[in-house]
Amino acid sequence: MTSAPVIVSLPIADRATSYRFYRDGLGLDAVGELADDGIPEPLQFVVNDGLRLMLIPVGGFGWVIGRHEVAPKGQSECLLNLGVASSTDADRVVGRARAAGAEIITEPAEQPWGYAGVFADPDGHLWMVSADPKS
């Protein structure tokens, strides 16, 4: 088993929009060499020590996945989850994402499994922010 981080790749429509959203909205740090547009190429963000997020323009994403179709905006095959320490932290992350242009799908609230809210990034990818019910 490799010790390299897991990389989750998502198709995006616009590098600059996605770069600003993930940098400003989620506070993630981009890694890599800057391209001519001032954005790292490939566009990757460190989520934590074991996970990176790679954002690939739709055309390039299609090249990588071959005959498998890229899901249309608003259709998602997965829900990405950011775990946080408390409900206050969840509110803060969702608020920051909202200010950066996220569409709020469900406002943060108590759920049977904990405290959680869901938002969609500029490309329609769904993110849940959740806190353990004991926090």
GROMACS .gro file of N, CA, C and O in nm:
model
  540
    1MET      N    1   0.085  -0.118   0.000
    1MET     CA    2   0.000   0.000   0.000
    1MET      C    3   0.089   0.123   0.000
    1MET      O    4   0.182   0.134   0.077
    2THR      N    5   0.057   0.218  -0.083
    2THR     CA    6   0.135   0.341  -0.093
    2THR      C    7   0.104   0.437   0.022
    2THR      O    8  -0.006   0.434   0.077
    3SER      N    9   0.199   0.521   0.054
    3SER     CA   10   0.177   0.619   0.160
    3SER      C   11   0.141   0.757   0.105
    3SER      O   12   0.126   0.851   0.179
    4ALA      N   13   0.127   0.766  -0.027
    4ALA     CA   14   0.088   0.893  -0.089
    4ALA      C   15  -0.056   0.926  -0.051
    4ALA      O   16  -0.135   0.837  -0.020
    5PRO      N   17  -0.093   1.055  -0.053
    5PRO     CA   18  -0.232   1.090  -0.018
    5PRO      C   19  -0.331   1.038  -0.122
    5PRO      O   20  -0.297   1.020  -0.238
    6VAL      N   21  -0.453   1.013  -0.077
    6VAL     CA   22  -0.563   0.983  -0.168
    6VAL      C   23  -0.599   1.114  -0.237
    6VAL      O   24  -0.602   1.220  -0.173
    7ILE      N   25  -0.625   1.108  -0.366
    7ILE     CA   26  -0.663   1.227  -0.442
    7ILE      C   27  -0.804   1.207  -0.497
    7ILE      O   28  -0.828   1.113  -0.571
    8VAL      N   29  -0.895   1.295  -0.458
    8VAL     CA   30  -1.031   1.296  -0.512
    8VAL      C   31  -1.033   1.400  -0.623
    8VAL      O   32  -0.998   1.516  -0.601
    9SER      N   33  -1.072   1.356  -0.744
    9SER     CA   34  -1.076   1.448  -0.859
    9SER      C   35  -1.219   1.481  -0.894
    9SER      O   36  -1.305   1.393  -0.900
   10LEU      N   37  -1.244   1.610  -0.919
   10LEU     CA   38  -1.377   1.657  -0.956
   10LEU      C   39  -1.369   1.739  -1.084
   10LEU      O   40  -1.276   1.818  -1.101
   11PRO      N   41  -1.467   1.724  -1.174
   11PRO     CA   42  -1.470   1.808  -1.294
   11PRO      C   43  -1.520   1.948  -1.259
   11PRO      O   44  -1.608   1.964  -1.175
   12ILE      N   45  -1.461   2.048  -1.324
   12ILE     CA   46  -1.500   2.187  -1.300
   12ILE      C   47  -1.518   2.259  -1.434
   12ILE      O   48  -1.461   2.220  -1.535
   13ALA      N   49  -1.594   2.367  -1.431
   13ALA     CA   50  -1.617   2.447  -1.551
   13ALA      C   51  -1.511   2.556  -1.568
   13ALA      O   52  -1.470   2.586  -1.680
   14ASP      N   53  -1.467   2.615  -1.457
   14ASP     CA   54  -1.378   2.731  -1.466
   14ASP      C   55  -1.272   2.726  -1.355
   14ASP      O   56  -1.306   2.725  -1.236
   15ARG      N   57  -1.146   2.722  -1.394
   15ARG     CA   58  -1.037   2.711  -1.297
   15ARG      C   59  -1.035   2.827  -1.197
   15ARG      O   60  -1.021   2.806  -1.077
   16ALA      N   61  -1.049   2.949  -1.245
   16ALA     CA   62  -1.040   3.065  -1.156
   16ALA      C   63  -1.153   3.066  -1.054
   16ALA      O   64  -1.130   3.090  -0.935
   17THR      N   65  -1.274   3.036  -1.097
   17THR     CA   66  -1.388   3.033  -1.006
   17THR      C   67  -1.369   2.926  -0.900
   17THR      O   68  -1.388   2.951  -0.781
   18SER      N   69  -1.330   2.807  -0.942
   18SER     CA   70  -1.310   2.697  -0.848
   18SER      C   71  -1.193   2.724  -0.755
   18SER      O   72  -1.201   2.696  -0.635
   19TYR      N   73  -1.087   2.780  -0.807
   19TYR     CA   74  -0.970   2.814  -0.725
   19TYR      C   75  -1.010   2.910  -0.612
   19TYR      O   76  -0.981   2.886  -0.495
   20ARG      N   77  -1.080   3.017  -0.648
   20ARG     CA   78  -1.124   3.115  -0.547
   20ARG      C   79  -1.219   3.050  -0.446
   20ARG      O   80  -1.210   3.075  -0.326
   21PHE      N   81  -1.311   2.968  -0.494
   21PHE     CA   82  -1.408   2.906  -0.404
   21PHE      C   83  -1.340   2.819  -0.300
   21PHE      O   84  -1.365   2.831  -0.180
   22TYR      N   85  -1.254   2.730  -0.343
   22TYR     CA   86  -1.190   2.638  -0.249
   22TYR      C   87  -1.086   2.707  -0.162
   22TYR      O   88  -1.068   2.670  -0.045
   23ARG      N   89  -1.020   2.808  -0.214
   23ARG     CA   90  -0.923   2.885  -0.134
   23ARG      C   91  -0.996   2.973  -0.034
   23ARG      O   92  -0.970   2.967   0.086
   24ASP      N   93  -1.090   3.054  -0.082
   24ASP     CA   94  -1.158   3.151   0.004
   24ASP      C   95  -1.276   3.092   0.079
   24ASP      O   96  -1.298   3.123   0.196
   25GLY      N   97  -1.354   3.007   0.013
   25GLY     CA   98  -1.473   2.951   0.074
   25GLY      C   99  -1.447   2.842   0.175
   25GLY      O  100  -1.516   2.834   0.276
   26LEU      N  101  -1.349   2.757   0.147
   26LEU     CA  102  -1.319   2.648   0.240
   26LEU      C  103  -1.185   2.665   0.310
   26LEU      O  104  -1.152   2.587   0.398
   27GLY      N  105  -1.108   2.764   0.269
   27GLY     CA  106  -0.981   2.789   0.336
   27GLY      C  107  -0.875   2.683   0.309
   27GLY      O  108  -0.783   2.666   0.389
   28LEU      N  109  -0.888   2.612   0.197
   28LEU     CA  110  -0.791   2.507   0.165
   28LEU      C  111  -0.667   2.568   0.099
   28LEU      O  112  -0.677   2.669   0.029
   29ASP      N  113  -0.553   2.504   0.121
   29ASP     CA  114  -0.427   2.550   0.062
   29ASP      C  115  -0.401   2.477  -0.069
   29ASP      O  116  -0.403   2.353  -0.075
   30ALA      N  117  -0.376   2.555  -0.176
   30ALA     CA  118  -0.342   2.497  -0.306
   30ALA      C  119  -0.194   2.459  -0.305
   30ALA      O  120  -0.113   2.520  -0.236
   31VAL      N  121  -0.162   2.355  -0.381
   31VAL     CA  122  -0.023   2.311  -0.394
   31VAL      C  123   0.013   2.304  -0.542
   31VAL      O  124  -0.073   2.289  -0.628
   32GLY      N  125   0.141   2.318  -0.571
   32GLY     CA  126   0.188   2.303  -0.708
   32GLY      C  127   0.244   2.430  -0.768
   32GLY      O  128   0.235   2.538  -0.709
   33GLU      N  129   0.302   2.412  -0.884
   33GLU     CA  130   0.363   2.522  -0.959
   33GLU      C  131   0.254   2.609  -1.020
   33GLU      O  132   0.154   2.559  -1.072
   34LEU      N  133   0.275   2.741  -1.015
   34LEU     CA  134   0.178   2.833  -1.075
   34LEU      C  135   0.188   2.829  -1.227
   34LEU      O  136   0.297   2.832  -1.284
   35ALA      N  137   0.072   2.823  -1.292
   35ALA     CA  138   0.064   2.830  -1.438
   35ALA      C  139   0.060   2.977  -1.480
   35ALA      O  140   0.062   3.067  -1.395
   36ASP      N  141   0.052   3.002  -1.609
   36ASP     CA  142   0.049   3.139  -1.661
   36ASP      C  143  -0.069   3.220  -1.607
   36ASP      O  144  -0.061   3.342  -1.598
   37ASP      N  145  -0.178   3.152  -1.569
   37ASP     CA  146  -0.294   3.223  -1.517
   37ASP      C  147  -0.284   3.251  -1.366
   37ASP      O  148  -0.376   3.302  -1.305
   38GLY      N  149  -0.170   3.215  -1.304
   38GLY     CA  150  -0.149   3.241  -1.162
   38GLY      C  151  -0.213   3.137  -1.070
   38GLY      O  152  -0.216   3.154  -0.949
   39ILE      N  153  -0.263   3.030  -1.129
   39ILE     CA  154  -0.329   2.922  -1.055
   39ILE      C  155  -0.243   2.797  -1.069
   39ILE      O  156  -0.194   2.767  -1.178
   40PRO      N  157  -0.224   2.721  -0.960
   40PRO     CA  158  -0.143   2.600  -0.970
   40PRO      C  159  -0.197   2.502  -1.075
   40PRO      O  160  -0.318   2.489  -1.093
   41GLU      N  161  -0.105   2.436  -1.142
   41GLU     CA  162  -0.140   2.334  -1.241
   41GLU      C  163  -0.056   2.211  -1.213
   41GLU      O  164   0.067   2.221  -1.213
   42PRO      N  165  -0.115   2.095  -1.183
   42PRO     CA  166  -0.259   2.074  -1.173
   42PRO      C  167  -0.315   2.144  -1.050
   42PRO      O  168  -0.243   2.169  -0.954
   43LEU      N  169  -0.445   2.175  -1.054
   43LEU     CA  170  -0.510   2.247  -0.946
   43LEU      C  171  -0.546   2.149  -0.835
   43LEU      O  172  -0.641   2.072  -0.848
   44GLN      N  173  -0.464   2.148  -0.729
   44GLN     CA  174  -0.485   2.058  -0.616
   44GLN      C  175  -0.489   2.137  -0.486
   44GLN      O  176  -0.417   2.235  -0.471
   45PHE      N  177  -0.571   2.089  -0.394
   45PHE     CA  178  -0.580   2.147  -0.260
   45PHE      C  179  -0.554   2.038  -0.157
   45PHE      O  180  -0.597   1.924  -0.175
   46VAL      N  181  -0.486   2.075  -0.050
   46VAL     CA  182  -0.465   1.984   0.061
   46VAL      C  183  -0.587   1.991   0.152
   46VAL      O  184  -0.620   2.098   0.203
   47VAL      N  185  -0.656   1.879   0.169
   47VAL     CA  186  -0.769   1.871   0.260
   47VAL      C  187  -0.716   1.834   0.399
   47VAL      O  188  -0.752   1.894   0.499
   48ASN      N  189  -0.629   1.734   0.403
   48ASN     CA  190  -0.556   1.697   0.524
   48ASN      C  191  -0.433   1.616   0.481
   48ASN      O  192  -0.409   1.603   0.361
   49ASP      N  193  -0.358   1.562   0.576
   49ASP     CA  194  -0.234   1.492   0.541
   49ASP      C  195  -0.255   1.374   0.446
   49ASP      O  196  -0.167   1.341   0.370
   50GLY      N  197  -0.372   1.311   0.451
   50GLY     CA  198  -0.395   1.194   0.368
   50GLY      C  199  -0.484   1.215   0.249
   50GLY      O  200  -0.513   1.122   0.175
   51LEU      N  201  -0.530   1.339   0.227
   51LEU     CA  202  -0.627   1.363   0.120
   51LEU      C  203  -0.601   1.494   0.047
   51LEU      O  204  -0.581   1.598   0.110
   52ARG      N  205  -0.603   1.485  -0.085
   52ARG     CA  206  -0.597   1.604  -0.170
   52ARG      C  207  -0.718   1.606  -0.261
   52ARG      O  208  -0.774   1.502  -0.295
   53LEU      N  209  -0.756   1.725  -0.300
   53LEU     CA  210  -0.865   1.746  -0.393
   53LEU      C  211  -0.806   1.801  -0.521
   53LEU      O  212  -0.734   1.902  -0.518
   54MET      N  213  -0.829   1.733  -0.633
   54MET     CA  214  -0.781   1.782  -0.763
   54MET      C  215  -0.902   1.826  -0.845
   54MET      O  216  -1.001   1.753  -0.856
   55LEU      N  217  -0.896   1.946  -0.900
   55LEU     CA  218  -1.003   2.002  -0.980
   55LEU      C  219  -0.958   2.007  -1.125
   55LEU      O  220  -0.858   2.072  -1.157
   56ILE      N  221  -1.033   1.938  -1.212
   56ILE     CA  222  -0.993   1.922  -1.351
   56ILE      C  223  -1.100   1.980  -1.442
   56ILE      O  224  -1.218   1.944  -1.430
   57PRO      N  225  -1.063   2.071  -1.535
   57PRO     CA  226  -1.163   2.122  -1.629
   57PRO      C  227  -1.235   2.006  -1.700
   57PRO      O  228  -1.175   1.902  -1.727
   58VAL      N  229  -1.365   2.024  -1.725
   58VAL     CA  230  -1.449   1.918  -1.780
   58VAL      C  231  -1.384   1.849  -1.900
   58VAL      O  232  -1.385   1.728  -1.910
   59GLY      N  233  -1.329   1.927  -1.994
   59GLY     CA  234  -1.266   1.866  -2.112
   59GLY      C  235  -1.154   1.772  -2.076
   59GLY      O  236  -1.143   1.661  -2.128
   60GLY      N  237  -1.070   1.813  -1.983
   60GLY     CA  238  -0.960   1.728  -1.938
   60GLY      C  239  -1.010   1.611  -1.856
   60GLY      O  240  -0.954   1.501  -1.863
   61PHE      N  241  -1.114   1.632  -1.779
   61PHE     CA  242  -1.172   1.525  -1.700
   61PHE      C  243  -1.225   1.416  -1.793
   61PHE      O  244  -1.203   1.297  -1.771
   62GLY      N  245  -1.294   1.459  -1.898
   62GLY     CA  246  -1.345   1.364  -1.997
   62GLY      C  247  -1.233   1.285  -2.062
   62GLY      O  248  -1.248   1.166  -2.091
   63TRP      N  249  -1.119   1.348  -2.083
   63TRP     CA  250  -1.005   1.280  -2.142
   63TRP      C  251  -0.956   1.170  -2.049
   63TRP      O  252  -0.921   1.061  -2.092
   64VAL      N  253  -0.957   1.197  -1.919
   64VAL     CA  254  -0.909   1.100  -1.821
   64VAL      C  255  -1.004   0.981  -1.807
   64VAL      O  256  -0.960   0.867  -1.797
   65ILE      N  257  -1.136   1.004  -1.807
   65ILE     CA  258  -1.231   0.896  -1.780
   65ILE      C  259  -1.278   0.824  -1.906
   65ILE      O  260  -1.359   0.731  -1.897
   66GLY      N  261  -1.231   0.864  -2.022
   66GLY     CA  262  -1.263   0.791  -2.145
   66GLY      C  263  -1.410   0.796  -2.181
   66GLY      O  264  -1.471   0.902  -2.182
   67ARG      N  265  -1.468   0.679  -2.208
   67ARG     CA  266  -1.606   0.673  -2.256
   67ARG      C  267  -1.709   0.696  -2.145
   67ARG      O  268  -1.826   0.716  -2.174
   68HIS      N  269  -1.668   0.693  -2.021
   68HIS     CA  270  -1.761   0.720  -1.911
   68HIS      C  271  -1.799   0.868  -1.916
   68HIS      O  272  -1.714   0.953  -1.930
   69GLU      N  273  -1.927   0.897  -1.906
   69GLU     CA  274  -1.971   1.036  -1.918
   69GLU      C  275  -1.953   1.114  -1.789
   69GLU      O  276  -1.971   1.061  -1.680
   70VAL      N  277  -1.918   1.241  -1.803
   70VAL     CA  278  -1.912   1.331  -1.688
   70VAL      C  279  -2.056   1.365  -1.653
   70VAL      O  280  -2.137   1.398  -1.740
   71ALA      N  281  -2.091   1.353  -1.525
   71ALA     CA  282  -2.228   1.383  -1.481
   71ALA      C  283  -2.260   1.530  -1.506
   71ALA      O  284  -2.176   1.617  -1.484
   72PRO      N  285  -2.382   1.559  -1.551
   72PRO     CA  286  -2.422   1.698  -1.570
   72PRO      C  287  -2.422   1.772  -1.436
   72PRO      O  288  -2.441   1.710  -1.330
   73LYS      N  289  -2.404   1.902  -1.440
   73LYS     CA  290  -2.407   1.984  -1.319
   73LYS      C  291  -2.537   1.958  -1.244
   73LYS      O  292  -2.644   1.951  -1.304
   74GLY      N  293  -2.526   1.942  -1.115
   74GLY     CA  294  -2.642   1.918  -1.032
   74GLY      C  295  -2.674   1.771  -1.012
   74GLY      O  296  -2.760   1.737  -0.932
   75GLN      N  297  -2.604   1.683  -1.083
   75GLN     CA  298  -2.619   1.540  -1.061
   75GLN      C  299  -2.489   1.490  -1.001
   75GLN      O  300  -2.382   1.511  -1.057
   76SER      N  301  -2.500   1.425  -0.888
   76SER     CA  302  -2.380   1.385  -0.816
   76SER      C  303  -2.386   1.238  -0.781
   76SER      O  304  -2.490   1.187  -0.744
   77GLU      N  305  -2.273   1.170  -0.795
   77GLU     CA  306  -2.264   1.030  -0.758
   77GLU      C  307  -2.204   1.014  -0.619
   77GLU      O  308  -2.189   0.903  -0.571
   78CYS      N  309  -2.164   1.124  -0.556
   78CYS     CA  310  -2.108   1.113  -0.422
   78CYS      C  311  -2.136   1.240  -0.343
   78CYS      O  312  -2.167   1.345  -0.399
   79LEU      N  313  -2.124   1.225  -0.213
   79LEU     CA  314  -2.138   1.336  -0.120
   79LEU      C  315  -2.008   1.343  -0.043
   79LEU      O  316  -1.971   1.247   0.025
   80LEU      N  317  -1.936   1.451  -0.058
   80LEU     CA  318  -1.809   1.468   0.012
   80LEU      C  319  -1.838   1.525   0.150
   80LEU      O  320  -1.924   1.612   0.164
   81ASN      N  321  -1.769   1.476   0.252
   81ASN     CA  322  -1.797   1.520   0.388
   81ASN      C  323  -1.673   1.581   0.451
   81ASN      O  324  -1.565   1.523   0.445
   82LEU      N  325  -1.691   1.699   0.511
   82LEU     CA  326  -1.586   1.761   0.591
   82LEU      C  327  -1.628   1.749   0.736
   82LEU      O  328  -1.729   1.807   0.776
   83GLY      N  329  -1.553   1.674   0.814
   83GLY     CA  330  -1.582   1.663   0.956
   83GLY      C  331  -1.517   1.779   1.030
   83GLY      O  332  -1.403   1.816   1.002
   84VAL      N  333  -1.590   1.838   1.121
   84VAL     CA  334  -1.539   1.949   1.202
   84VAL      C  335  -1.561   1.917   1.350
   84VAL      O  336  -1.634   1.823   1.384
   85ALA      N  337  -1.501   1.995   1.436
   85ALA     CA  338  -1.501   1.965   1.579
   85ALA      C  339  -1.633   1.998   1.650
   85ALA      O  340  -1.667   1.934   1.748
   86SER      N  341  -1.708   2.098   1.600
   86SER     CA  342  -1.827   2.141   1.674
   86SER      C  343  -1.933   2.197   1.579
   86SER      O  344  -1.904   2.228   1.463
   87SER      N  345  -2.054   2.214   1.631
   87SER     CA  346  -2.160   2.274   1.552
   87SER      C  347  -2.125   2.418   1.515
   87SER      O  348  -2.158   2.465   1.405
   88THR      N  349  -2.055   2.487   1.603
   88THR     CA  350  -2.011   2.624   1.573
   88THR      C  351  -1.916   2.624   1.453
   88THR      O  352  -1.926   2.710   1.364
   89ASP      N  353  -1.825   2.526   1.449
   89ASP     CA  354  -1.734   2.514   1.335
   89ASP      C  355  -1.810   2.483   1.207
   89ASP      O  356  -1.779   2.536   1.100
   90ALA      N  357  -1.910   2.397   1.216
   90ALA     CA  358  -1.991   2.364   1.098
   90ALA      C  359  -2.062   2.488   1.046
   90ALA      O  360  -2.062   2.515   0.925
   91ASP      N  361  -2.121   2.565   1.136
   91ASP     CA  362  -2.187   2.690   1.096
   91ASP      C  363  -2.088   2.784   1.028
   91ASP      O  364  -2.120   2.846   0.926
   92ARG      N  365  -1.967   2.793   1.082
   92ARG     CA  366  -1.865   2.882   1.027
   92ARG      C  367  -1.824   2.837   0.886
   92ARG      O  368  -1.816   2.918   0.794
   93VAL      N  369  -1.801   2.707   0.866
   93VAL     CA  370  -1.759   2.657   0.735
   93VAL      C  371  -1.871   2.678   0.633
   93VAL      O  372  -1.846   2.725   0.520
   94VAL      N  373  -1.993   2.646   0.668
   94VAL     CA  374  -2.105   2.665   0.575
   94VAL      C  375  -2.124   2.813   0.544
   94VAL      O  376  -2.146   2.852   0.429
   95GLY      N  377  -2.111   2.898   0.644
   95GLY     CA  378  -2.121   3.043   0.621
   95GLY      C  379  -2.013   3.094   0.529
   95GLY      O  380  -2.039   3.177   0.441
   96ARG      N  381  -1.893   3.046   0.548
   96ARG     CA  382  -1.781   3.087   0.462
   96ARG      C  383  -1.803   3.039   0.318
   96ARG      O  384  -1.779   3.113   0.222
   97ALA      N  385  -1.852   2.915   0.303
   97ALA     CA  386  -1.882   2.863   0.169
   97ALA      C  387  -1.993   2.946   0.104
   97ALA      O  388  -1.985   2.980  -0.014
   98ARG      N  389  -2.097   2.982   0.181
   98ARG     CA  390  -2.205   3.065   0.129
   98ARG      C  391  -2.151   3.199   0.076
   98ARG      O  392  -2.185   3.243  -0.033
   99ALA      N  393  -2.065   3.262   0.156
   99ALA     CA  394  -2.008   3.391   0.117
   99ALA      C  395  -1.924   3.381  -0.009
   99ALA      O  396  -1.912   3.478  -0.084
  100ALA      N  397  -1.868   3.261  -0.034
  100ALA     CA  398  -1.785   3.240  -0.154
  100ALA      C  399  -1.867   3.194  -0.274
  100ALA      O  400  -1.811   3.168  -0.380
  101GLY      N  401  -1.999   3.182  -0.258
  101GLY     CA  402  -2.085   3.150  -0.372
  101GLY      C  403  -2.149   3.013  -0.369
  101GLY      O  404  -2.214   2.973  -0.467
  102ALA      N  405  -2.137   2.938  -0.260
  102ALA     CA  406  -2.200   2.807  -0.253
  102ALA      C  407  -2.351   2.820  -0.251
  102ALA      O  408  -2.406   2.915  -0.196
  103GLU      N  409  -2.417   2.720  -0.308
  103GLU     CA  410  -2.562   2.708  -0.294
  103GLU      C  411  -2.587   2.621  -0.171
  103GLU      O  412  -2.537   2.508  -0.164
  104ILE      N  413  -2.660   2.672  -0.076
  104ILE     CA  414  -2.688   2.596   0.045
  104ILE      C  415  -2.803   2.499   0.015
  104ILE      O  416  -2.912   2.542  -0.023
  105ILE      N  417  -2.776   2.371   0.030
  105ILE     CA  418  -2.876   2.268   0.003
  105ILE      C  419  -2.958   2.243   0.129
  105ILE      O  420  -3.081   2.240   0.124
  106THR      N  421  -2.892   2.225   0.242
  106THR     CA  422  -2.960   2.216   0.371
  106THR      C  423  -2.881   2.300   0.471
  106THR      O  424  -2.759   2.288   0.482
  107GLU      N  425  -2.952   2.387   0.541
  107GLU     CA  426  -2.888   2.468   0.643
  107GLU      C  427  -2.835   2.378   0.755
  107GLU      O  428  -2.895   2.273   0.783
  108PRO      N  429  -2.727   2.415   0.820
  108PRO     CA  430  -2.676   2.334   0.930
  108PRO      C  431  -2.783   2.321   1.040
  108PRO      O  432  -2.848   2.419   1.077
  109ALA      N  433  -2.801   2.198   1.086
  109ALA     CA  434  -2.902   2.170   1.189
  109ALA      C  435  -2.872   2.034   1.253
  109ALA      O  436  -2.795   1.954   1.198
  110GLU      N  437  -2.934   2.011   1.366
  110GLU     CA  438  -2.922   1.881   1.432
  110GLU      C  439  -2.986   1.775   1.344
  110GLU      O  440  -3.095   1.795   1.290
  111GLN      N  441  -2.917   1.663   1.329
  111GLN     CA  442  -2.966   1.547   1.255
  111GLN      C  443  -2.954   1.427   1.348
  111GLN      O  444  -2.885   1.434   1.449
  112PRO      N  445  -3.017   1.314   1.315
  112PRO     CA  446  -3.004   1.196   1.401
  112PRO      C  447  -2.859   1.150   1.422
  112PRO      O  448  -2.826   1.093   1.524
  113TRP      N  449  -2.772   1.176   1.324
  113TRP     CA  450  -2.633   1.131   1.331
  113TRP      C  451  -2.536   1.240   1.378
  113TRP      O  452  -2.417   1.216   1.391
  114GLY      N  453  -2.585   1.359   1.402
  114GLY     CA  454  -2.498   1.469   1.443
  114GLY      C  455  -2.552   1.602   1.393
  114GLY      O  456  -2.670   1.615   1.360
  115TYR      N  457  -2.466   1.699   1.386
  115TYR     CA  458  -2.502   1.833   1.338
  115TYR      C  459  -2.443   1.847   1.199
  115TYR      O  460  -2.323   1.820   1.179
  116ALA      N  461  -2.524   1.884   1.099
  116ALA     CA  462  -2.473   1.886   0.962
  116ALA      C  463  -2.549   1.985   0.874
  116ALA      O  464  -2.665   2.017   0.898
  117GLY      N  465  -2.480   2.031   0.771
  117GLY     CA  466  -2.536   2.112   0.665
  117GLY      C  467  -2.473   2.070   0.534
  117GLY      O  468  -2.362   2.015   0.533
  118VAL      N  469  -2.542   2.093   0.423
  118VAL     CA  470  -2.492   2.053   0.291
  118VAL      C  471  -2.495   2.173   0.198
  118VAL      O  472  -2.593   2.249   0.196
  119PHE      N  473  -2.388   2.188   0.120
  119PHE     CA  474  -2.384   2.292   0.017
  119PHE      C  475  -2.330   2.235  -0.112
  119PHE      O  476  -2.268   2.129  -0.114
  120ALA      N  477  -2.357   2.307  -0.222
  120ALA     CA  478  -2.304   2.271  -0.353
  120ALA      C  479  -2.201   2.375  -0.392
  120ALA      O  480  -2.223   2.495  -0.376
  121ASP      N  481  -2.086   2.329  -0.443
  121ASP     CA  482  -1.983   2.420  -0.491
  121ASP      C  483  -2.027   2.481  -0.625
  121ASP      O  484  -2.135   2.448  -0.675
  122PRO      N  485  -1.948   2.569  -0.685
  122PRO     CA  486  -1.990   2.632  -0.812
  122PRO      C  487  -2.019   2.534  -0.926
  122PRO      O  488  -2.091   2.568  -1.020
  123ASP      N  489  -1.966   2.411  -0.917
  123ASP     CA  490  -1.991   2.311  -1.021
  123ASP      C  491  -2.097   2.209  -0.981
  123ASP      O  492  -2.118   2.111  -1.050
  124GLY      N  493  -2.164   2.232  -0.867
  124GLY     CA  494  -2.272   2.145  -0.825
  124GLY      C  495  -2.228   2.026  -0.742
  124GLY      O  496  -2.312   1.942  -0.707
  125HIS      N  497  -2.100   2.015  -0.707
  125HIS     CA  498  -2.053   1.905  -0.624
  125HIS      C  499  -2.101   1.927  -0.481
  125HIS      O  500  -2.090   2.037  -0.427
  126LEU      N  501  -2.156   1.822  -0.421
  126LEU     CA  502  -2.215   1.833  -0.288
  126LEU      C  503  -2.114   1.807  -0.178
  126LEU      O  504  -2.037   1.711  -0.182
  127TRP      N  505  -2.117   1.895  -0.079
  127TRP     CA  506  -2.030   1.886   0.039
  127TRP      C  507  -2.117   1.892   0.164
  127TRP      O  508  -2.199   1.982   0.177
  128MET      N  509  -2.098   1.795   0.253
  128MET     CA  510  -2.162   1.799   0.384
  128MET      C  511  -2.057   1.842   0.485
  128MET      O  512  -1.942   1.797   0.479
  129VAL      N  513  -2.095   1.930   0.575
  129VAL     CA  514  -2.009   1.968   0.688
  129VAL      C  515  -2.078   1.914   0.811
  129VAL      O  516  -2.194   1.948   0.837
  130SER      N  517  -2.008   1.828   0.885
  130SER     CA  518  -2.074   1.764   0.998
  130SER      C  519  -1.987   1.764   1.122
  130SER      O  520  -1.864   1.760   1.115
  131ALA      N  521  -2.055   1.769   1.235
  131ALA     CA  522  -1.990   1.762   1.365
  131ALA      C  523  -2.051   1.646   1.442
  131ALA      O  524  -2.172   1.621   1.432
  132ASP      N  525  -1.971   1.577   1.517
  132ASP     CA  526  -2.016   1.467   1.600
  132ASP      C  527  -2.122   1.518   1.698
  132ASP      O  528  -2.109   1.629   1.752
  133PRO      N  529  -2.227   1.442   1.726
  133PRO     CA  530  -2.332   1.489   1.814
  133PRO      C  531  -2.284   1.516   1.957
  133PRO      O  532  -2.347   1.590   2.032
  134LYS      N  533  -2.171   1.461   1.994
  134LYS     CA  534  -2.117   1.482   2.129
  134LYS      C  535  -2.041   1.612   2.143
  134LYS      O  536  -1.998   1.649   2.250
  135SER      N  537  -2.019   1.682   2.030
  135SER     CA  538  -1.937   1.805   2.036
  135SER      C  539  -2.020   1.928   2.060
  135SER      O  540  -2.138   1.931   2.047
   0.00000   0.00000   0.00000
